[in-house]
PDB file of C-alpha atoms in Angstrom:
ATOM      1  CA  MET Q   1      20.654 -15.765  37.977  1.00 89.00           C
ATOM      2  CA  VAL Q   2      18.560 -18.374  36.125  1.00 90.00           C
ATOM      3  CA  ILE Q   3      15.633 -17.840  38.481  1.00 94.00           C
ATOM      4  CA  ARG Q   4      15.763 -14.075  37.861  1.00 93.00           C
ATOM      5  CA  LEU Q   5      15.783 -14.724  34.079  1.00 93.00           C
ATOM      6  CA  LEU Q   6      12.770 -17.060  34.312  1.00 94.00           C
ATOM      7  CA  LEU Q   7      10.846 -14.593  36.474  1.00 95.00           C
ATOM      8  CA  SER Q   8      11.590 -11.787  34.013  1.00 95.00           C
ATOM      9  CA  LEU Q   9      10.399 -13.912  31.089  1.00 95.00           C
ATOM     10  CA  ALA Q  10       7.240 -14.878  32.998  1.00 96.00           C
ATOM     11  CA  PHE Q  11       6.563 -11.201  33.749  1.00 96.00           C
ATOM     12  CA  VAL Q  12       6.989 -10.166  30.107  1.00 96.00           C
ATOM     13  CA  GLY Q  13       4.764 -13.065  28.982  1.00 96.00           C
ATOM     14  CA  GLY Q  14       2.096 -12.013  31.482  1.00 96.00           C
ATOM     15  CA  VAL Q  15       2.156  -8.424  30.245  1.00 95.00           C
ATOM     16  CA  LEU Q  16       1.822  -9.603  26.628  1.00 94.00           C
ATOM     17  CA  TRP Q  17      -1.063 -11.934  27.548  1.00 93.00           C
ATOM     18  CA  PHE Q  18      -2.835  -9.108  29.406  1.00 93.00           C
ATOM     19  CA  ALA Q  19      -2.358  -6.712  26.468  1.00 90.00           C
ATOM     20  CA  ALA Q  20      -3.753  -9.301  24.050  1.00 88.00           C
ATOM     21  CA  ARG Q  21      -6.835  -9.796  26.239  1.00 88.00           C
ATOM     22  CA  VAL Q  22      -7.475  -6.052  26.458  1.00 86.00           C
ATOM     23  CA  ALA Q  23      -7.059  -5.663  22.686  1.00 83.00           C
ATOM     24  CA  GLN Q  24      -9.425  -8.570  22.060  1.00 80.00           C
ATOM     25  CA  LYS Q  25     -12.100  -7.084  24.333  1.00 79.00           C
ATOM     26  CA  ARG Q  26     -11.863  -3.714  22.576  1.00 75.00           C
ATOM     27  CA  GLY Q  27     -12.009  -5.300  19.123  1.00 64.00           C
ATOM     28  CA  LEU Q  28      -8.536  -4.177  18.080  1.00 67.00           C
ATOM     29  CA  GLY Q  29      -6.732  -6.245  15.492  1.00 62.00           C
ATOM     30  CA  SER Q  30      -9.810  -8.112  14.301  1.00 59.00           C
ATOM     31  CA  SER Q  31     -10.411  -8.062  10.549  1.00 58.00           C
ATOM     32  CA  ALA Q  32     -13.918  -9.538  10.684  1.00 62.00           C
ATOM     33  CA  GLY Q  33     -15.746  -6.242  11.146  1.00 68.00           C
ATOM     34  CA  LEU Q  34     -18.456  -4.354   9.337  1.00 79.00           C
ATOM     35  CA  VAL Q  35     -16.024  -1.873   7.797  1.00 79.00           C
ATOM     36  CA  ASP Q  36     -13.990  -3.038   4.791  1.00 78.00           C
ATOM     37  CA  VAL Q  37     -11.613  -0.772   2.844  1.00 81.00           C
ATOM     38  CA  VAL Q  38     -12.163  -1.694  -0.801  1.00 79.00           C
ATOM     39  CA  ALA Q  39      -9.581   0.673  -2.319  1.00 81.00           C
ATOM     40  CA  ARG Q  40      -7.208   3.419  -1.229  1.00 85.00           C
ATOM     41  CA  GLN Q  41      -5.438   6.015  -3.363  1.00 87.00           C
ATOM     42  CA  ARG Q  42      -2.950   8.556  -2.064  1.00 88.00           C
ATOM     43  CA  LEU Q  43      -3.309  12.002  -3.598  1.00 87.00           C
ATOM     44  CA  GLY Q  44      -0.552  13.773  -1.753  1.00 85.00           C
ATOM     45  CA  ARG Q  45       1.598  13.674   1.326  1.00 87.00           C
ATOM     46  CA  SER Q  46      -1.330  13.648   3.734  1.00 88.00           C
ATOM     47  CA  SER Q  47      -4.457  13.161   1.625  1.00 90.00           C
ATOM     48  CA  THR Q  48      -6.145   9.993   0.415  1.00 90.00           C
ATOM     49  CA  VAL Q  49      -9.343   8.906  -1.246  1.00 90.00           C
ATOM     50  CA  ASN Q  50     -10.775   5.700   0.193  1.00 88.00           C
ATOM     51  CA  VAL Q  51     -13.591   3.462  -1.006  1.00 85.00           C
ATOM     52  CA  VAL Q  52     -15.110   1.926   2.113  1.00 86.00           C
ATOM     53  CA  ARG Q  53     -17.795  -0.769   2.332  1.00 84.00           C
ATOM     54  CA  ILE Q  54     -19.883  -0.564   5.511  1.00 84.00           C
ATOM     55  CA  ALA Q  55     -22.397  -3.408   5.665  1.00 76.00           C
ATOM     56  CA  ASP Q  56     -24.322  -2.940   2.372  1.00 77.00           C
ATOM     57  CA  ARG Q  57     -23.306   0.688   1.733  1.00 83.00           C
ATOM     58  CA  VAL Q  58     -20.241   1.768  -0.276  1.00 85.00           C
ATOM     59  CA  LEU Q  59     -18.817   5.213   0.501  1.00 88.00           C
ATOM     60  CA  VAL Q  60     -16.108   7.272  -1.185  1.00 89.00           C
ATOM     61  CA  VAL Q  61     -14.302   9.198   1.539  1.00 91.00           C
ATOM     62  CA  GLY Q  62     -11.605  11.853   1.279  1.00 92.00           C
ATOM     63  CA  ALA Q  63      -9.234  11.951   4.238  1.00 91.00           C
ATOM     64  CA  THR Q  64      -6.575  14.438   5.303  1.00 91.00           C
ATOM     65  CA  GLU Q  65      -4.763  14.929   8.586  1.00 91.00           C
ATOM     66  CA  GLU Q  66      -7.424  17.363   9.767  1.00 92.00           C
ATOM     67  CA  GLN Q  67     -10.702  15.867   8.554  1.00 92.00           C
ATOM     68  CA  VAL Q  68     -12.608  13.113   6.788  1.00 90.00           C
ATOM     69  CA  THR Q  69     -15.156  14.119   4.129  1.00 91.00           C
ATOM     70  CA  LEU Q  70     -17.842  12.027   2.478  1.00 90.00           C
ATOM     71  CA  LEU Q  71     -17.397  12.521  -1.274  1.00 89.00           C
ATOM     72  CA  ALA Q  72     -19.997  10.118  -2.666  1.00 87.00           C
ATOM     73  CA  GLU Q  73     -22.104   7.078  -1.954  1.00 87.00           C
ATOM     74  CA  LEU Q  74     -21.912   4.292  -4.533  1.00 82.00           C
ATOM     75  CA  ASP Q  75     -24.115   1.396  -5.482  1.00 77.00           C
ATOM     76  CA  GLY Q  76     -22.682  -1.926  -4.220  1.00 72.00           C
ATOM     77  CA  GLU Q  77     -23.236  -3.690  -7.559  1.00 73.00           C
ATOM     78  CA  SER Q  78     -21.337  -1.029  -9.494  1.00 71.00           C
ATOM     79  CA  VAL Q  79     -18.322  -1.394  -7.198  1.00 72.00           C
ATOM     80  CA  GLU Q  80     -18.303  -5.171  -7.696  1.00 74.00           C
ATOM     81  CA  ALA Q  81     -18.551  -4.661 -11.476  1.00 73.00           C
ATOM     82  CA  VAL Q  82     -15.585  -2.268 -11.423  1.00 68.00           C
ATOM     83  CA  GLU Q  83     -13.548  -4.721  -9.316  1.00 71.00           C
ATOM     84  CA  ALA Q  84     -14.315  -7.500 -11.807  1.00 74.00           C
ATOM     85  CA  THR Q  85     -13.348  -5.272 -14.743  1.00 73.00           C
ATOM     86  CA  LEU Q  86     -10.058  -4.292 -13.121  1.00 65.00           C
ATOM     87  CA  ALA Q  87      -9.275  -7.917 -12.309  1.00 71.00           C
ATOM     88  CA  ALA Q  88      -9.900  -8.849 -15.954  1.00 74.00           C
ATOM     89  CA  ARG Q  89      -7.594  -6.060 -17.215  1.00 68.00           C
ATOM     90  CA  VAL Q  90      -4.580  -7.156 -15.202  1.00 61.00           C
ATOM     91  CA  PRO Q  91      -2.590  -9.449 -17.490  1.00 61.00           C
ATOM     92  CA  ALA Q  92      -1.550 -12.822 -16.165  1.00 54.00           C
ATOM     93  CA  PRO Q  93       2.202 -13.114 -15.606  1.00 55.00           C
ATOM     94  CA  ARG Q  94       3.952 -14.898 -18.460  1.00 53.00           C
ATOM     95  CA  SER Q  95       6.348 -17.722 -17.965  1.00 52.00           C
ATOM     96  CA  ALA Q  96       9.958 -17.366 -19.126  1.00 49.00           C
ATOM     97  CA  GLY Q  97       9.562 -19.544 -22.231  1.00 50.00           C
ATOM     98  CA  GLU Q  98       6.176 -18.237 -23.376  1.00 52.00           C
ATOM     99  CA  ASP Q  99       5.952 -16.892 -26.927  1.00 51.00           C
ATOM    100  CA  GLY Q 100       4.466 -13.585 -28.051  1.00 50.00           C
ATOM    101  CA  GLU Q 101       1.265 -13.110 -30.043  1.00 53.00           C
ATOM    102  CA  ASP Q 102       2.917 -13.787 -33.406  1.00 53.00           C
ATOM    103  CA  GLY Q 103       4.591 -16.992 -32.209  1.00 57.00           C
ATOM    104  CA  GLU Q 104       8.067 -15.491 -31.878  1.00 56.00           C
ATOM    105  CA  PRO Q 105       9.774 -15.636 -28.508  1.00 57.00           C
ATOM    106  CA  LEU Q 106       9.500 -12.502 -26.421  1.00 53.00           C
ATOM    107  CA  PRO Q 107      12.685 -10.498 -25.972  1.00 54.00           C
ATOM    108  CA  ALA Q 108      14.387 -10.831 -22.608  1.00 51.00           C
ATOM    109  CA  PRO Q 109      13.851  -7.836 -20.355  1.00 47.00           C
ATOM    110  CA  ARG Q 110      16.827  -5.507 -20.025  1.00 47.00           C
ATOM    111  CA  VAL Q 111      17.569  -5.137 -16.351  1.00 45.00           C
ATOM    112  CA  GLY Q 112      18.864  -1.748 -15.353  1.00 44.00           C
ATOM    113  CA  SER Q 113      17.984  -0.045 -18.608  1.00 42.00           C
ATOM    114  CA  GLY Q 114      16.277   2.790 -16.710  1.00 40.00           C
ATOM    115  CA  ARG Q 115      14.562   3.969 -19.894  1.00 46.00           C
ATOM    116  CA  VAL Q 116      10.898   4.794 -20.124  1.00 48.00           C
ATOM    117  CA  GLY Q 117       9.024   1.558 -20.670  1.00 51.00           C
ATOM    118  CA  GLY Q 118      11.835  -0.569 -19.253  1.00 58.00           C
ATOM    119  CA  VAL Q 119      11.196  -3.294 -16.758  1.00 60.00           C
ATOM    120  CA  LEU Q 120      12.318  -1.115 -13.861  1.00 59.00           C
ATOM    121  CA  ALA Q 121      10.666   2.106 -15.043  1.00 63.00           C
ATOM    122  CA  GLY Q 122       8.925   3.789 -12.151  1.00 62.00           C
ATOM    123  CA  SER Q 123      10.402   1.533  -9.494  1.00 65.00           C
ATOM    124  CA  VAL Q 124      12.968   2.335  -6.821  1.00 66.00           C
ATOM    125  CA  LEU Q 125      15.590   0.576  -8.938  1.00 70.00           C
ATOM    126  CA  ASP Q 126      14.973   2.806 -11.968  1.00 69.00           C
ATOM    127  CA  ARG Q 127      18.266   4.483 -12.863  1.00 71.00           C
ATOM    128  CA  GLY Q 128      16.573   7.294 -14.782  1.00 73.00           C
ATOM    129  CA  GLY Q 129      14.340   8.122 -11.830  1.00 73.00           C
ATOM    130  CA  TRP Q 130      17.311   8.451  -9.500  1.00 74.00           C
ATOM    131  CA  SER Q 131      19.164  10.582 -12.062  1.00 77.00           C
ATOM    132  CA  THR Q 132      16.189  12.928 -12.281  1.00 79.00           C
ATOM    133  CA  PHE Q 133      15.949  13.053  -8.484  1.00 77.00           C
ATOM    134  CA  VAL Q 134      19.636  13.923  -8.082  1.00 79.00           C
ATOM    135  CA  THR Q 135      19.382  16.594 -10.794  1.00 80.00           C
ATOM    136  CA  GLN Q 136      16.390  18.182  -9.056  1.00 77.00           C
ATOM    137  CA  LEU Q 137      18.263  18.170  -5.743  1.00 78.00           C
ATOM    138  CA  ARG Q 138      21.259  19.855  -7.376  1.00 78.00           C
ATOM    139  CA  ASP Q 139      18.999  22.515  -8.880  1.00 76.00           C
ATOM    140  CA  ARG Q 140      17.459  23.264  -5.478  1.00 76.00           C
ATOM    141  CA  THR Q 141      20.774  23.458  -3.627  1.00 77.00           C
ATOM    142  CA  VAL Q 142      22.748  25.614  -6.074  1.00 69.00           C
ATOM    143  CA  ARG Q 143      23.652  29.006  -4.584  1.00 66.00           C
ATOM    144  CA  ARG Q 144      22.616  31.908  -6.779  1.00 59.00           C
TER     145      ARG Q 144
END
């Protein structure tokens, strides 16, 4: 029984090793390529807009399930400038005891408030979002 177990494990290990070698030869799973996805934005269920850097060219590509369309070609310096601007806009996370701009302590976030502008607004844990979702489902399933 133990010998059969060891042979089975050796077989599975051999298959995994072989698959890794084949993937390595085909270039699968390597992130050090010429193509780099700078940004991706979903527009719908099956459509996205991607900003792709290929060597020194930056392309804006629209992709659906059926096709990929070149939307624009950008200057590499402008993309780097936009990335730097976006990085500067993102506020640094504040520590728990940090004071506001006027020196007064910041109010503690209300967990589970579910109101617009709350800490959980827009997240999966947003109570208001789930209430809206359930209401929409009820409206669609009511017999008329």
